[in-house]
Coordinates of C-alpha atoms in Angstrom, one line a residue:
X7 CA -17.5 -4.8 -97.7
X8 CA -15.1 -2.4 -99.3
X9 CA -14.7 -2.4 -103.1
X10 CA -11.6 -4.4 -104.1
X11 CA -12.2 -4.7 -107.8
X12 CA -8.9 -3.2 -108.7
X13 CA -6.1 -5.7 -108.2
X14 CA -3.1 -4.3 -106.5
X15 CA -4.9 -1.1 -105.5
X16 CA -6.3 0.0 -102.1
X17 CA -8.3 3.1 -101.3
X18 CA -7.9 5.3 -98.3
X19 CA -8.9 8.7 -96.9
X20 CA -6.7 11.3 -98.5
X21 CA -6.0 13.0 -95.2
X22 CA -7.6 13.0 -91.8
X23 CA -9.9 15.9 -92.3
X24 CA -10.6 15.5 -96.0
X25 CA -14.2 15.4 -97.2
X26 CA -15.9 12.0 -97.2
X27 CA -15.3 10.3 -100.5
X28 CA -12.1 12.1 -101.4
X29 CA -9.8 9.2 -101.7
X30 CA -6.8 8.2 -103.7
X31 CA -5.3 4.9 -104.8
X32 CA -1.8 3.5 -104.1
X33 CA -0.1 0.3 -105.1
X34 CA 0.0 -2.5 -102.5
X35 CA 1.6 -5.9 -102.9
X36 CA -1.5 -8.1 -102.3
X37 CA -3.7 -10.1 -104.7
X38 CA -7.0 -8.4 -104.3
X39 CA -9.0 -11.2 -105.9
X40 CA -7.7 -13.6 -103.3
X41 CA -8.3 -11.1 -100.6
X42 CA -11.9 -10.8 -101.6
X43 CA -12.4 -14.4 -100.6
X44 CA -12.4 -13.3 -96.9
X45 CA -15.9 -11.9 -97.6
X46 CA -17.1 -15.5 -98.3
X47 CA -15.5 -16.9 -95.2
X48 CA -17.3 -14.3 -93.0
X49 CA -20.6 -14.7 -94.7
X50 CA -20.4 -18.5 -94.5
X51 CA -19.7 -18.4 -90.8
X52 CA -22.9 -16.3 -90.3
X53 CA -25.0 -18.3 -92.8
X54 CA -24.2 -21.6 -91.0
X55 CA -24.9 -20.2 -87.6
X56 CA -21.3 -20.6 -86.4
X57 CA -21.3 -16.9 -85.4
X58 CA -24.0 -14.3 -85.1
X59 CA -21.7 -11.7 -86.6
X60 CA -18.1 -10.9 -87.2
X61 CA -15.7 -8.5 -88.9
X62 CA -12.1 -8.5 -90.1
X63 CA -9.5 -5.9 -90.9
X64 CA -6.2 -6.2 -92.7
X65 CA -3.4 -3.7 -92.9
X66 CA -0.3 -4.1 -95.2
X67 CA 2.7 -1.8 -95.0
X68 CA 0.8 0.3 -92.6
X69 CA -2.2 0.8 -94.9
X70 CA -5.7 -0.7 -94.8
X71 CA -6.2 -3.2 -97.6
X72 CA -9.3 -5.0 -96.4
X73 CA -12.3 -4.5 -94.1
X74 CA -15.3 -6.8 -94.1
X75 CA -18.2 -7.5 -91.9
X76 CA -21.1 -9.9 -91.8
X77 CA -24.1 -10.6 -89.6
X78 CA -25.3 -9.0 -86.4
X79 CA -23.7 -7.4 -83.4
X80 CA -27.0 -8.2 -81.7
X81 CA -29.4 -10.5 -83.4
X82 CA -32.3 -9.8 -81.0
X83 CA -32.3 -6.0 -81.6
X84 CA -31.2 -6.4 -85.3
X85 CA -28.1 -4.3 -84.7
X86 CA -25.8 -5.1 -87.6
X87 CA -22.1 -5.7 -87.2
X88 CA -20.1 -2.5 -87.9
X89 CA -16.6 -1.0 -87.8
X90 CA -17.3 0.7 -84.5
X91 CA -18.9 -2.3 -82.8
X92 CA -17.5 -2.6 -79.3
X93 CA -16.3 -6.1 -78.3
X94 CA -15.2 -7.8 -75.1
X95 CA -11.5 -8.6 -75.7
X96 CA -11.0 -11.1 -72.8
X97 CA -7.5 -12.5 -73.2
X98 CA -6.7 -10.1 -76.1
X99 CA -6.3 -7.7 -73.2
X100 CA -3.1 -9.5 -72.3
X101 CA -0.7 -8.1 -75.0
X102 CA -1.8 -4.6 -73.9
X103 CA -0.8 -5.4 -70.3
X104 CA 2.5 -6.7 -71.6
X105 CA 3.1 -3.4 -73.4
X106 CA 2.3 -1.5 -70.3
X107 CA 4.8 -3.6 -68.3
X108 CA 7.5 -2.9 -70.8
X109 CA 6.9 0.8 -70.5
X110 CA 7.9 0.5 -66.8
X111 CA 10.9 -1.7 -67.8
X112 CA 12.1 1.0 -70.3
X113 CA 11.9 3.6 -67.6
X114 CA 13.9 1.6 -65.1
X115 CA 11.0 1.4 -62.7
X116 CA 10.8 -2.4 -62.9
X117 CA 13.3 -5.1 -63.7
X118 CA 12.4 -8.4 -65.4
X119 CA 14.0 -10.3 -62.6
X120 CA 12.3 -8.4 -59.8
X121 CA 10.5 -10.8 -57.5
X122 CA 6.7 -10.3 -57.6
X123 CA 6.7 -10.3 -53.8
X124 CA 8.6 -7.0 -54.0
X125 CA 5.4 -5.3 -55.1
X126 CA 2.7 -7.7 -53.8
X127 CA 3.3 -9.1 -50.3
X128 CA 0.7 -11.8 -50.9
X129 CA 3.4 -13.6 -52.9
X130 CA 5.8 -14.1 -50.0
X131 CA 6.4 -17.6 -48.8
X132 CA 4.6 -19.3 -51.7
X133 CA 4.1 -23.0 -52.1
X134 CA 3.6 -25.3 -55.1
X135 CA 2.1 -28.7 -55.4
X136 CA 4.2 -31.8 -56.0
X137 CA 3.5 -35.6 -55.9
X138 CA 4.8 -35.5 -52.3
X139 CA 2.4 -32.6 -51.4
X140 CA 2.9 -28.9 -51.0
X141 CA 6.5 -27.7 -51.1
X142 CA 8.0 -24.2 -50.3
X143 CA 9.1 -22.2 -53.4
X144 CA 12.9 -22.0 -53.4
X145 CA 13.3 -19.4 -56.1
X146 CA 10.7 -16.6 -55.9
X147 CA 8.4 -15.9 -58.9
X148 CA 9.8 -13.0 -60.9
X149 CA 8.3 -10.5 -63.4
X150 CA 9.6 -12.5 -66.4
X151 CA 7.7 -15.6 -65.1
X152 CA 4.5 -13.6 -65.3
X153 CA 5.1 -12.4 -68.8
X154 CA 6.0 -15.9 -70.0
X155 CA 3.2 -17.7 -68.2
X156 CA 5.8 -19.8 -66.4
X157 CA 4.8 -18.5 -63.0
X158 CA 2.8 -21.5 -61.7
X159 CA -0.3 -19.3 -61.5
X160 CA -3.3 -21.1 -63.1
X161 CA -6.9 -20.3 -63.9
X162 CA -9.5 -22.1 -61.9
X163 CA -10.7 -25.6 -62.9
X164 CA -10.8 -29.2 -61.8
X165 CA -7.5 -30.4 -63.1
X166 CA -5.5 -30.7 -59.9
X167 CA -5.3 -29.1 -56.5
X168 CA -4.0 -25.7 -57.6
X169 CA -6.8 -25.2 -60.1
X170 CA -9.4 -26.2 -57.6
X171 CA -8.1 -23.8 -55.0
X172 CA -7.9 -21.0 -57.5
X173 CA -11.4 -21.8 -58.7
X174 CA -12.7 -21.5 -55.1
X175 CA -11.1 -18.1 -54.8
X176 CA -12.6 -16.8 -58.1
X177 CA -16.0 -18.2 -57.2
X178 CA -15.9 -16.4 -53.9
X179 CA -14.9 -13.0 -55.5
X180 CA -17.6 -13.4 -58.1
X181 CA -20.3 -14.1 -55.5
X182 CA -19.2 -11.0 -53.6
X183 CA -19.3 -8.9 -56.9
X184 CA -22.9 -10.0 -57.4
X185 CA -23.7 -8.6 -53.9
X186 CA -22.0 -5.3 -54.8
X187 CA -18.8 -6.0 -52.8
X188 CA -16.0 -5.6 -55.4
X189 CA -12.4 -6.5 -54.6
X190 CA -9.7 -4.2 -56.1
X191 CA -7.0 -5.2 -58.5
X192 CA -4.1 -5.2 -56.0
X193 CA -6.1 -6.9 -53.2
X194 CA -7.3 -9.6 -55.6
X195 CA -3.8 -10.3 -56.8
X196 CA -2.5 -10.6 -53.3
X197 CA -5.2 -13.2 -52.6
X198 CA -4.1 -15.1 -55.7
X199 CA -0.5 -15.1 -54.4
X200 CA -1.7 -17.0 -51.3
X201 CA -3.0 -19.8 -53.5
X202 CA -0.7 -22.9 -54.1
X203 CA 1.1 -22.8 -57.4
X204 CA 0.7 -25.6 -59.9
X205 CA 4.5 -25.9 -60.2
X206 CA 7.7 -24.1 -59.2
X207 CA 8.1 -20.8 -61.0
X208 CA 10.1 -21.1 -64.2
X209 CA 9.9 -24.9 -64.4
X210 CA 7.2 -25.1 -67.1
X211 CA 4.4 -23.3 -69.0
X212 CA 0.7 -23.1 -68.1
X213 CA -1.9 -20.5 -69.1
X214 CA -3.3 -18.7 -66.1
X215 CA -3.8 -15.5 -64.1
X216 CA -0.3 -14.0 -64.6
X217 CA -1.6 -11.0 -66.6
X218 CA -4.0 -10.1 -63.9
X219 CA -1.2 -10.1 -61.4
X220 CA 0.9 -8.0 -63.8
X221 CA -1.8 -5.4 -63.9
X222 CA -1.7 -5.2 -60.1
X223 CA 2.1 -4.8 -60.2
X224 CA 1.7 -1.9 -62.6
X225 CA -0.8 -0.3 -60.2
X226 CA 1.7 -0.5 -57.4
X227 CA 4.7 0.8 -59.3
X228 CA 2.8 3.6 -61.1
X229 CA 0.8 4.7 -58.2
X230 CA -2.2 4.9 -60.6
X231 CA -5.2 2.6 -61.2
X232 CA -4.3 0.2 -63.9
X233 CA -6.9 1.6 -66.2
X234 CA -5.7 5.1 -65.7
X235 CA -2.2 4.1 -66.5
X236 CA -3.3 2.4 -69.8
X237 CA -5.3 5.4 -70.7
X238 CA -2.5 7.9 -70.1
X239 CA 0.3 5.8 -71.6
X240 CA -1.3 3.8 -74.4
X241 CA -5.0 4.6 -75.2
X242 CA -4.9 8.4 -75.3
X243 CA -1.6 8.7 -77.3
X244 CA -2.8 6.2 -79.9
X245 CA -6.3 7.6 -80.1
X246 CA -8.0 4.5 -78.8
X247 CA -11.2 6.3 -77.8
X248 CA -13.4 3.2 -77.4
X249 CA -11.0 1.1 -75.3
X250 CA -11.3 0.6 -71.6
X251 CA -12.6 -1.4 -68.7
X252 CA -16.2 -0.2 -68.9
X253 CA -18.7 1.2 -71.3
X254 CA -20.5 4.6 -70.8
X255 CA -24.2 4.9 -71.6
X256 CA -23.8 6.8 -74.8
X257 CA -21.8 4.0 -76.3
X258 CA -24.1 1.1 -75.3
X259 CA -25.8 1.1 -78.7
X260 CA -22.6 -0.2 -80.2
X261 CA -22.0 -3.0 -77.7
X262 CA -22.0 -6.5 -79.2
X263 CA -24.0 -9.3 -77.7
X264 CA -22.3 -12.5 -76.5
X265 CA -23.7 -15.8 -77.7
X266 CA -23.4 -19.4 -76.7
X267 CA -24.4 -22.5 -78.7
X268 CA -27.5 -24.4 -77.8
X269 CA -29.8 -26.9 -79.5
X270 CA -31.5 -24.1 -81.5
X271 CA -28.3 -22.4 -82.7
X272 CA -27.0 -19.4 -80.7
X273 CA -28.5 -18.0 -77.6
X274 CA -27.5 -14.8 -75.7
X275 CA -25.0 -15.3 -72.9
X276 CA -25.3 -12.9 -70.0
X277 CA -23.3 -14.5 -67.2
X278 CA -20.2 -13.1 -65.5
X279 CA -16.9 -14.8 -66.4
X280 CA -13.5 -14.5 -64.8
X281 CA -15.0 -11.9 -62.4
X282 CA -15.8 -9.6 -65.4
X283 CA -19.2 -8.0 -64.9
X284 CA -21.3 -9.0 -67.9
X285 CA -22.7 -5.5 -68.8
X286 CA -19.6 -3.5 -67.9
X287 CA -21.9 -0.9 -66.2
X288 CA -19.3 1.1 -64.3
X289 CA -15.5 1.4 -63.8
X290 CA -14.8 -1.9 -62.0
X291 CA -12.7 -2.2 -58.8
X292 CA -10.9 -5.3 -60.3
X293 CA -9.3 -4.1 -63.6
X294 CA -8.3 -7.4 -65.1
X295 CA -5.1 -7.2 -67.1
X296 CA -5.8 -10.7 -68.4
X297 CA -9.4 -10.3 -69.6
X298 CA -11.1 -7.1 -68.7
X299 CA -10.8 -4.7 -71.7
X300 CA -13.3 -3.6 -74.3
X301 CA -12.4 -2.3 -77.7
X302 CA -13.3 -2.0 -81.4
X303 CA -11.5 -3.5 -84.3
X304 CA -10.2 -0.1 -85.4
X305 CA -9.0 0.8 -81.9
X306 CA -7.1 -2.5 -81.5
X307 CA -5.7 -2.1 -85.0
X308 CA -3.9 1.1 -83.7
X309 CA -2.3 -0.9 -80.9
X310 CA -1.4 -3.8 -83.2
X311 CA 0.0 -1.3 -85.8
X312 CA 2.2 0.3 -83.1
X313 CA 3.7 -3.2 -82.5
X314 CA 4.1 -3.8 -86.2
X315 CA 5.9 -0.5 -86.6
X316 CA 8.3 -1.4 -83.7
X317 CA 6.7 0.9 -81.1
X318 CA 5.4 3.9 -83.1
X319 CA 2.1 4.7 -84.7
X320 CA 0.9 7.9 -86.4
X321 CA 4.0 9.8 -85.2
X322 CA 3.5 8.7 -81.6
X323 CA 6.1 6.4 -80.0
X324 CA 4.9 4.2 -77.2
X325 CA 7.9 1.8 -76.9
X326 CA 11.4 1.7 -78.3
X327 CA 12.3 -0.5 -81.3
X328 CA 14.5 -2.7 -79.1
X329 CA 11.7 -3.3 -76.7
X330 CA 9.2 -4.4 -79.3
X331 CA 11.8 -6.7 -80.9
X332 CA 12.2 -8.3 -77.4
X333 CA 8.4 -8.5 -77.0
X334 CA 7.9 -10.4 -80.2
X335 CA 10.3 -13.2 -79.4
X336 CA 9.6 -16.4 -77.5
X337 CA 11.1 -16.5 -74.1
X338 CA 10.5 -20.2 -73.4
X339 CA 13.2 -22.9 -73.1
X340 CA 12.9 -26.1 -75.0
X341 CA 11.7 -27.8 -71.8
X342 CA 9.1 -25.2 -71.1
X343 CA 7.8 -25.5 -74.7
X344 CA 7.1 -29.2 -74.1
X345 CA 4.3 -28.3 -71.8
X346 CA 2.5 -26.1 -74.4
X347 CA -0.1 -28.8 -75.5
X348 CA -2.7 -26.6 -77.3
X349 CA -3.3 -27.6 -80.9
X350 CA -3.6 -23.9 -81.9
X351 CA 0.0 -23.3 -80.5
X352 CA 1.7 -26.0 -82.5
X353 CA 4.9 -24.6 -84.1
X354 CA 4.8 -21.6 -81.7
X355 CA 6.8 -20.3 -78.8
X356 CA 5.4 -17.8 -76.2
X357 CA 6.5 -14.6 -74.5
X358 CA 5.1 -11.4 -73.2
X359 CA 1.5 -12.7 -73.2
X360 CA 1.7 -13.6 -77.0
X361 CA 2.3 -16.6 -79.2
X362 CA 5.3 -16.4 -81.6
X363 CA 5.4 -18.6 -84.7
X364 CA 8.7 -20.4 -85.0
X365 CA 8.0 -23.4 -87.2
X366 CA 5.6 -22.7 -90.1
X367 CA 5.4 -26.4 -91.0
X368 CA 3.9 -27.3 -87.6
X369 CA 1.4 -24.3 -87.5
X370 CA -2.3 -25.2 -88.0
X371 CA -2.8 -22.5 -90.7
X372 CA -0.8 -20.4 -93.2
X373 CA 1.5 -17.8 -91.6
X374 CA 4.9 -16.3 -91.6
X375 CA 7.9 -17.1 -89.3
X376 CA 8.2 -14.6 -86.5
X377 CA 4.4 -13.8 -86.6
X378 CA 3.0 -12.9 -83.1
X379 CA -0.3 -12.0 -81.5
X380 CA -3.0 -13.5 -79.3
X381 CA -6.8 -14.1 -79.1
X382 CA -9.6 -14.1 -76.5
X383 CA -12.2 -16.4 -75.0
X384 CA -15.0 -14.9 -77.2
X385 CA -13.0 -15.0 -80.4
X386 CA -11.3 -11.6 -80.7
X387 CA -8.1 -12.3 -82.5
X388 CA -5.0 -10.5 -83.9
X389 CA -1.7 -11.2 -85.4
X390 CA 1.3 -9.2 -86.7
X391 CA 3.6 -10.7 -89.3
X392 CA 6.9 -8.7 -89.4
X393 CA 8.1 -10.7 -92.4
X394 CA 5.1 -9.5 -94.4
X395 CA 4.6 -6.1 -92.7
X396 CA 1.0 -7.3 -92.2
X397 CA -1.6 -6.8 -89.4
X398 CA -4.7 -9.0 -89.3
X399 CA -7.7 -8.6 -86.9
X400 CA -10.8 -10.7 -86.6
X401 CA -13.7 -10.1 -84.1
X402 CA -16.6 -12.2 -82.9
X403 CA -18.4 -12.8 -79.6
X404 CA -19.1 -16.5 -78.9
X405 CA -18.1 -18.3 -75.7
X406 CA -15.2 -20.8 -75.5
X407 CA -13.8 -19.9 -78.9
X408 CA -10.3 -18.3 -79.0
X409 CA -8.7 -19.3 -82.3
X410 CA -11.2 -21.6 -84.1
X411 CA -11.7 -22.9 -87.6
X412 CA -13.3 -19.7 -89.0
X413 CA -10.3 -17.7 -87.6
X414 CA -7.9 -20.1 -89.3
X415 CA -9.8 -19.8 -92.6
X416 CA -9.6 -16.0 -92.4
X417 CA -5.9 -16.3 -91.7
X418 CA -5.1 -18.7 -94.5
X419 CA -7.1 -16.6 -97.0
X420 CA -5.3 -13.4 -96.1
X421 CA -1.8 -15.0 -96.1
X422 CA -2.6 -16.6 -99.5
X423 CA -3.2 -13.1 -100.9
X424 CA 0.3 -12.0 -100.2

């Protein structure tokens, strides 16, 4: 934990190449005593066995005001949690995919109302399920439908015909992966396009594989592998050196273990999920825009800070101010919002693969109107509050989490310190 004994003061490196320990203090508008309470939240989560380890990072006005860590990145090897621990982002990959898409929109290479079938022929002649059976799609799915999760594409499951068909496809692809036969990003997306949709595009909201399809569209338009495009256009410019779709051998000592609850507490989880290879051993053929990226809390803070600063970070501009202002607004109609039934999304809209807080009174934790961000299946989480010029990140690795009680406690503690 960093020293926060001086209320209203934060400490930072004097300059990039300054000697270690050469730091200076500046005023910042946060209550440091309240902010220190985040330490207790992290430590309690580890003590009670809710998580094996976690860390959190807060930036205010573009400056770090808090970093804390507790517990283990890997309990079995006694590897402690650290600032440079590498996490599986899962769905926190989605906002990065949205930013990549908006780069192409800015350049005039893609229009938000372009039909997806223009780039992926597997999306021609789509059908969707109704009470009367399968119906032909009248208005084709467009890029904006992907970004708003109003496409009709769903994740696999047992809740209806569309989910069962999608589950069968993902199971097939994952079985082939286990045999060493990997399907590429574009080919996989074209297969998804042949699955029946849960509803007509644009008619409602449902979380699904839209970001994976968006990654394939970016591959087709850019003429580059999705991961290469992200590296060139986002990761390298922002200095995100530990972010990508696989992990080289020299970095494996920093890789966090995933855990699942069992009768004895937490046990290591080593299965594949959403066709993501569990050990990330090599550059994958399927580069999942919805779930495939790895990163550290510091790397992702650079991306989040770019969004907080309306497209620019550390003198590097990734997106225009106008574009980021568009990204952080909900794009759902009132009718579409009625189908957002998640408790964690109460009071929120959705757009560009991110939640957007619109009604603070309905939200399940303290926050600020206009705040946006997202989370992941293993508990990686971030939010940006433009009203407060604040960035908050929280990382853990536990299956089936997303935004859970410990995340909300960290949020409320941080926002109470403003």
